[in-house]
């Protein structure tokens, strides 16, 4: 190991590794357990401690290999049990080791799958993509080589095989329980376990869910390790002394890590967090309220001390419409609603200009965004005409149009459901006022998050201002818009589907050719635009303020900045 | 005018001095605005004329979309921009919920605002362009409803319970075995009725009939100390007081807002009442306790005046006054409590605007002093008025002793 | 004395029991299904292809772990026409469906039969490895029907399924059998009318013994058994004591400050009643009281920590992130961070305390003994310091006693603004996340303190002033 000595810390590490940064978190992650934590802040930290097999590069936004030497290419399988399926072969980097020095191998990859499929572990988020993978084969000669089989064709096949964090088997399964089970039997729904097996599986699940892994032992292959966590105050990460990424010659962006210490301070209140930023107590703050951001940016005194960044985030804000509803099933009514909203007013006031208009679920920065569709603008006359055309008139003179639907007189009365979040409330209030101008009588219901989840599950809503966070690269609209997913518990929430849409989605899934795929993506956006099954509002710009002592690297990926890539300014 | 002045004299503390008079006038003004708010600030005109037809939008259900349908030539009609042949608007031509996005993003009262003098936002706007003056006017209603409404309910629960607790204590009221049996049986029946497959109406009717029957039977059997089983009135009331005090307020408010299927502000009002009645009951209990020991009441008891009459005629009117003082302070703390809830975003519907909401908005935009000064002054003066009146009243009470 | 104290303690225990039952009932009335929330995927990127049966099994496992498959209380009273042991039916959505069916038809046996047939259909069709159309559709239809409250729609579903099964001849005859059974079950429910048996008119009562949710929770609570938070897996008691530490420090400091300052101002303004300065000071105190605490806090932060005007005090947190070497340095940092929140908390209550004290002083000054002391030529200073002050402090006991529970319950708004992980915030976040294993101990802890503090104030009151007659006789 001559090269290890060669790379002694003092020689190779540049000076700026002494950098300590403090970042504000508006919420505390509940835990750092790789499988059970749900919050976005938890995954932000986890991605520094544990590394995904491959991840979207912050700049190029394409999947780039982190733990593996190169991205796998799907090869058709011509014989054997996975005939007509695809195989993805990958090799883990020889340098890649866990924090304790043990190498990262295919066994850990397989363990990650097995732990999720343990019948006593509840990890629905993970099963969603793992279900596409039918078998994992580890090269007996060299466990760094893995072959992953997929039986059915799937748009996001590369993502499903590589874009997730993997866990060290020897840390998370100290008793080596899961090696006694094969993935195939764990995934067999008809499998009947013997009592001994069952108790073993249960024991693994209990150990796996023990508080130790929630906030004490968080071990991975990433550049940082958990140093200290003071509940409610801060979480501190320290850079690993001998991080294997330093030994790479030409590391991808995400395998570089500059600050030696990253502290996340939990400051709930935006106003006091801003004060802390101004006082120099924190170095970086994202999710700054739009109005404050604008005000500070306009203030020359602060311009000298801090820097501002507004990367466009991969996020689309829209109003979900329940297409099953007797009133909203009519596309004219949906369009009437879309035409009465004052989008410019929303952009300039609620978002203070830090957002762009959009037309559909596809983010405007995507390659296959359909540029021929022009965003809808407010047009009261058109909206009035559409309502009239749909047969709604105020026949009982109460100020609200009505119509006979299914033998019953219905008023043009809708309900918009929100939780008590600032932005949602502002949108709901604007929509209510705007829609009142054309006759809609909209009621705003503020419900608590748990109730809202239940209402959405039971399709018990009419309008719902929400957002989606599409991933960079390709996406699969199938589960959200195909008719087969419009059932209880299905992911087609809006309940909109049509034979034409089904056909487009099926074509989209079955093609491998990029150009054809883009054609179908554009067609998909056209249908959404014509039918308005949901009202698309804007894509927001993230608002980041950072101290001038650091160099900021922004990205369209959440959270918009990369704390591991922060450098001292001037370096 | 003279009559009005003499009426004013009836207000407690009116004669105490100029300060108290100002306080009363301020409170009455707030109450007036609270009642007539929709007439003072409203986006709908009182009266308008279009194509020769006259409308009274503020008093009828004429809507902008309705007018657009009947007058296609003017479509789309909007209260503000359509050129009516003649129109009378409310003094403040905005409702509290009117969103004027063209003058949104915190418009200062002094900044240039459009060219129309009539539509000026005299006290500025908030981020969505909602008029601060309209919000203040609306806030009178919400604050008074929540402040006075909740305390009134608390008073209505607390006073009878508190005085009953002090009057009867734990041994003052005895019932007979027969009466106990009646209570047990009828409550059992009421309970059972609700589990039978009868219609709701029948269930309700049976319950009411049973309740009336029980009250009737008790009235009939008359005097309250003949029986052998003591009713621990004081123990029960004070037990409930401790139970309510045992719950953290935030727990009750959050849970009740989630459970109770009523409008947000009603739930807030009821919860504040629920949290406040124990202190009312405690004050009342202490007062009645003191009165009970006076010779005057003892004499009445010896003369065999029924308890109910002694309580109503001789104790309530005198014990009531000191409790009213705590009522007044209670109102101010209820108004403050509601502001805190506004900060947390609990309770009131989001389209509602009140003083607390306006203040809470200013937190995010500190330069918008108009969101601080005006609602802050409104809260301050309301509370100060209540405080002045309460103080004057208390002085009067002390002096009378 | 001892006997009355014991009596009070027994009474306190009884009251705590009632509080616990009310809290438990309220928690069960909250809408939403905590297990589904726990299992649900917030933002799914990949379609969840998990089949309904797997989902139900996962649900059942979580329910069992959390004890949610047990009856709620020692006894259950239900409508006579409801199927028995409803409590054991999970998911909650199923329970809802069964209740709706029973309400519509009032036939508990037929409802149960239909439910069990649906379940067996689900168990038969869902886990099959063969992904034939029929198995898939069958499984989905079972799942749909279990969520259909309206029996006619359910019937419609089953008829549709029947045609589907009939169209595909070359599959397992078990499908056809199941469909026929389902059909007869539903039709029996819809078509045949049956009068209620006399026993079904009355509510039915079941005794469950100690194996119920309330008992489990209470016994766990009393025995200080480890309670695990549902959101982060930490020990609930540990969480509570962590938070309590900060709250006690913060509120304790604020309390002491408010009492000391309040008493001083109260005495001063009592002796200078009506003077111009006294009025001015009281008006200012009143203004502090009338300003909502959240706004006062913002004002401080803006002017004292943001650097817009000054930047001398930190705006949030407790400063532990700065590390700090030895104890003194650490406490210095901590104190600096506590100044603003303590000020905000105490300034608001200052008006109240000083007013109480002033009233009390004024009352004492009117007492005959003051007059006699004056006539005896005792100096005003001695009168006030030695006699009036002491007696006037007396009502403060009630005030302090009443404030004790508030000391522990924390102050949500100040904790949120200054990012202090205290009790108020713990209660709020746990309640919002429906984390009952944390909410209940906090609640019961607070209730115990409240009830005990009442006893304590009573006792101290009596001890301090033997003239006070016990109000409870």
PDB file of C-alpha atoms in Angstrom, chain B residues 175-268:
ATOM      1  CA  UNK B 175     -81.383  13.670  48.289  1.00  0.00           C
ATOM      2  CA  UNK B 176     -83.516  10.691  49.178  1.00  0.00           C
ATOM      3  CA  UNK B 177     -82.902   7.163  48.022  1.00  0.00           C
ATOM      4  CA  UNK B 178     -85.907   7.443  45.720  1.00  0.00           C
ATOM      5  CA  UNK B 179     -84.413  10.474  44.041  1.00  0.00           C
ATOM      6  CA  UNK B 180     -81.112   8.728  43.600  1.00  0.00           C
ATOM      7  CA  UNK B 181     -82.888   5.793  42.018  1.00  0.00           C
ATOM      8  CA  UNK B 182     -84.731   8.110  39.640  1.00  0.00           C
ATOM      9  CA  UNK B 183     -81.503   9.740  38.538  1.00  0.00           C
ATOM     10  CA  UNK B 184     -79.755   6.429  38.007  1.00  0.00           C
ATOM     11  CA  UNK B 185     -82.604   4.820  36.126  1.00  0.00           C
ATOM     12  CA  UNK B 186     -83.293   7.752  33.864  1.00  0.00           C
ATOM     13  CA  UNK B 187     -79.641   8.297  32.977  1.00  0.00           C
ATOM     14  CA  UNK B 188     -79.380   4.608  32.208  1.00  0.00           C
ATOM     15  CA  UNK B 189     -82.408   4.859  29.929  1.00  0.00           C
ATOM     16  CA  UNK B 190     -81.068   7.889  28.137  1.00  0.00           C
ATOM     17  CA  UNK B 191     -77.836   5.994  27.583  1.00  0.00           C
ATOM     18  CA  UNK B 192     -79.580   2.911  26.229  1.00  0.00           C
ATOM     19  CA  UNK B 193     -81.832   4.833  23.882  1.00  0.00           C
ATOM     20  CA  UNK B 194     -78.818   6.043  21.938  1.00  0.00           C
ATOM     21  CA  UNK B 195     -77.778   2.508  21.127  1.00  0.00           C
ATOM     22  CA  UNK B 196     -81.092   1.327  19.705  1.00  0.00           C
ATOM     23  CA  UNK B 197     -81.740   1.367  15.980  1.00  0.00           C
ATOM     24  CA  UNK B 198     -84.332   4.143  16.306  1.00  0.00           C
ATOM     25  CA  UNK B 199     -84.199   7.240  14.186  1.00  0.00           C
ATOM     26  CA  UNK B 200     -82.272  10.238  15.442  1.00  0.00           C
ATOM     27  CA  UNK B 201     -85.414  12.272  16.015  1.00  0.00           C
ATOM     28  CA  UNK B 202     -86.963   9.607  18.218  1.00  0.00           C
ATOM     29  CA  UNK B 203     -83.735   9.322  20.196  1.00  0.00           C
ATOM     30  CA  UNK B 204     -83.610  13.068  20.771  1.00  0.00           C
ATOM     31  CA  UNK B 205     -87.275  13.272  21.737  1.00  0.00           C
ATOM     32  CA  UNK B 206     -86.964  10.442  24.230  1.00  0.00           C
ATOM     33  CA  UNK B 207     -83.916  12.044  25.779  1.00  0.00           C
ATOM     34  CA  UNK B 208     -85.655  15.392  26.160  1.00  0.00           C
ATOM     35  CA  UNK B 209     -88.793  13.787  27.605  1.00  0.00           C
ATOM     36  CA  UNK B 210     -86.760  11.834  30.113  1.00  0.00           C
ATOM     37  CA  UNK B 211     -84.778  14.898  31.159  1.00  0.00           C
ATOM     38  CA  UNK B 212     -87.906  16.990  31.606  1.00  0.00           C
ATOM     39  CA  UNK B 213     -89.503  14.220  33.624  1.00  0.00           C
ATOM     40  CA  UNK B 214     -86.540  14.038  35.969  1.00  0.00           C
ATOM     41  CA  UNK B 215     -86.475  17.803  36.516  1.00  0.00           C
ATOM     42  CA  UNK B 216     -90.218  17.780  37.113  1.00  0.00           C
ATOM     43  CA  UNK B 217     -89.972  15.000  39.674  1.00  0.00           C
ATOM     44  CA  UNK B 218     -87.262  16.883  41.516  1.00  0.00           C
ATOM     45  CA  UNK B 219     -89.218  20.121  41.580  1.00  0.00           C
ATOM     46  CA  UNK B 220     -92.155  18.245  42.960  1.00  0.00           C
ATOM     47  CA  UNK B 221     -90.264  16.637  45.779  1.00  0.00           C
ATOM     48  CA  UNK B 222     -89.218  20.114  46.868  1.00  0.00           C
ATOM     49  CA  UNK B 223     -86.820  21.036  49.602  1.00  0.00           C
ATOM     50  CA  UNK B 224     -83.237  20.182  49.246  1.00  0.00           C
ATOM     51  CA  UNK B 225     -82.151  18.833  52.592  1.00  0.00           C
ATOM     52  CA  UNK B 226     -84.625  16.159  53.456  1.00  0.00           C
ATOM     53  CA  UNK B 227     -82.826  13.162  52.101  1.00  0.00           C
ATOM     54  CA  UNK B 228     -80.084  11.165  53.625  1.00  0.00           C
ATOM     55  CA  UNK B 229     -77.525  11.033  50.826  1.00  0.00           C
ATOM     56  CA  UNK B 230     -75.369  14.159  50.615  1.00  0.00           C
ATOM     57  CA  UNK B 231     -74.605  15.389  47.110  1.00  0.00           C
ATOM     58  CA  UNK B 232     -70.976  16.484  46.934  1.00  0.00           C
ATOM     59  CA  UNK B 233     -71.678  19.529  44.778  1.00  0.00           C
ATOM     60  CA  UNK B 234     -68.486  21.310  45.741  1.00  0.00           C
ATOM     61  CA  UNK B 235     -66.404  18.204  45.254  1.00  0.00           C
ATOM     62  CA  UNK B 236     -67.823  17.593  41.804  1.00  0.00           C
ATOM     63  CA  UNK B 237     -67.474  21.175  40.575  1.00  0.00           C
ATOM     64  CA  UNK B 238     -63.973  21.578  41.927  1.00  0.00           C
ATOM     65  CA  UNK B 239     -63.111  18.183  40.507  1.00  0.00           C
ATOM     66  CA  UNK B 240     -64.040  19.336  37.040  1.00  0.00           C
ATOM     67  CA  UNK B 241     -62.157  22.559  37.597  1.00  0.00           C
ATOM     68  CA  UNK B 242     -58.997  20.627  38.428  1.00  0.00           C
ATOM     69  CA  UNK B 243     -59.511  18.325  35.471  1.00  0.00           C
ATOM     70  CA  UNK B 244     -59.769  21.196  33.020  1.00  0.00           C
ATOM     71  CA  UNK B 245     -56.765  22.877  34.616  1.00  0.00           C
ATOM     72  CA  UNK B 246     -54.868  19.631  34.326  1.00  0.00           C
ATOM     73  CA  UNK B 247     -54.947  19.694  30.542  1.00  0.00           C
ATOM     74  CA  UNK B 248     -52.431  21.821  28.694  1.00  0.00           C
ATOM     75  CA  UNK B 249     -54.325  24.444  26.711  1.00  0.00           C
ATOM     76  CA  UNK B 250     -52.466  23.751  23.504  1.00  0.00           C
ATOM     77  CA  UNK B 251     -53.451  20.075  23.667  1.00  0.00           C
ATOM     78  CA  UNK B 252     -57.137  20.890  23.997  1.00  0.00           C
ATOM     79  CA  UNK B 253     -57.088  23.500  21.256  1.00  0.00           C
ATOM     80  CA  UNK B 254     -55.211  21.374  18.726  1.00  0.00           C
ATOM     81  CA  UNK B 255     -57.304  18.288  19.364  1.00  0.00           C
ATOM     82  CA  UNK B 256     -60.633  20.083  19.456  1.00  0.00           C
ATOM     83  CA  UNK B 257     -59.888  21.973  16.243  1.00  0.00           C
ATOM     84  CA  UNK B 258     -59.211  18.604  14.598  1.00  0.00           C
ATOM     85  CA  UNK B 259     -62.231  16.843  16.071  1.00  0.00           C
ATOM     86  CA  UNK B 260     -65.073  19.339  16.324  1.00  0.00           C
ATOM     87  CA  UNK B 261     -66.791  19.720  12.959  1.00  0.00           C
ATOM     88  CA  UNK B 262     -67.565  23.414  13.395  1.00  0.00           C
ATOM     89  CA  UNK B 263     -66.180  26.613  11.906  1.00  0.00           C
ATOM     90  CA  UNK B 264     -62.685  27.393  13.117  1.00  0.00           C
ATOM     91  CA  UNK B 265     -63.497  30.515  15.101  1.00  0.00           C
ATOM     92  CA  UNK B 266     -66.391  28.819  16.877  1.00  0.00           C
ATOM     93  CA  UNK B 267     -64.057  26.073  18.038  1.00  0.00           C
ATOM     94  CA  UNK B 268     -61.481  28.631  19.188  1.00  0.00           C
TER      95      UNK B 268
END
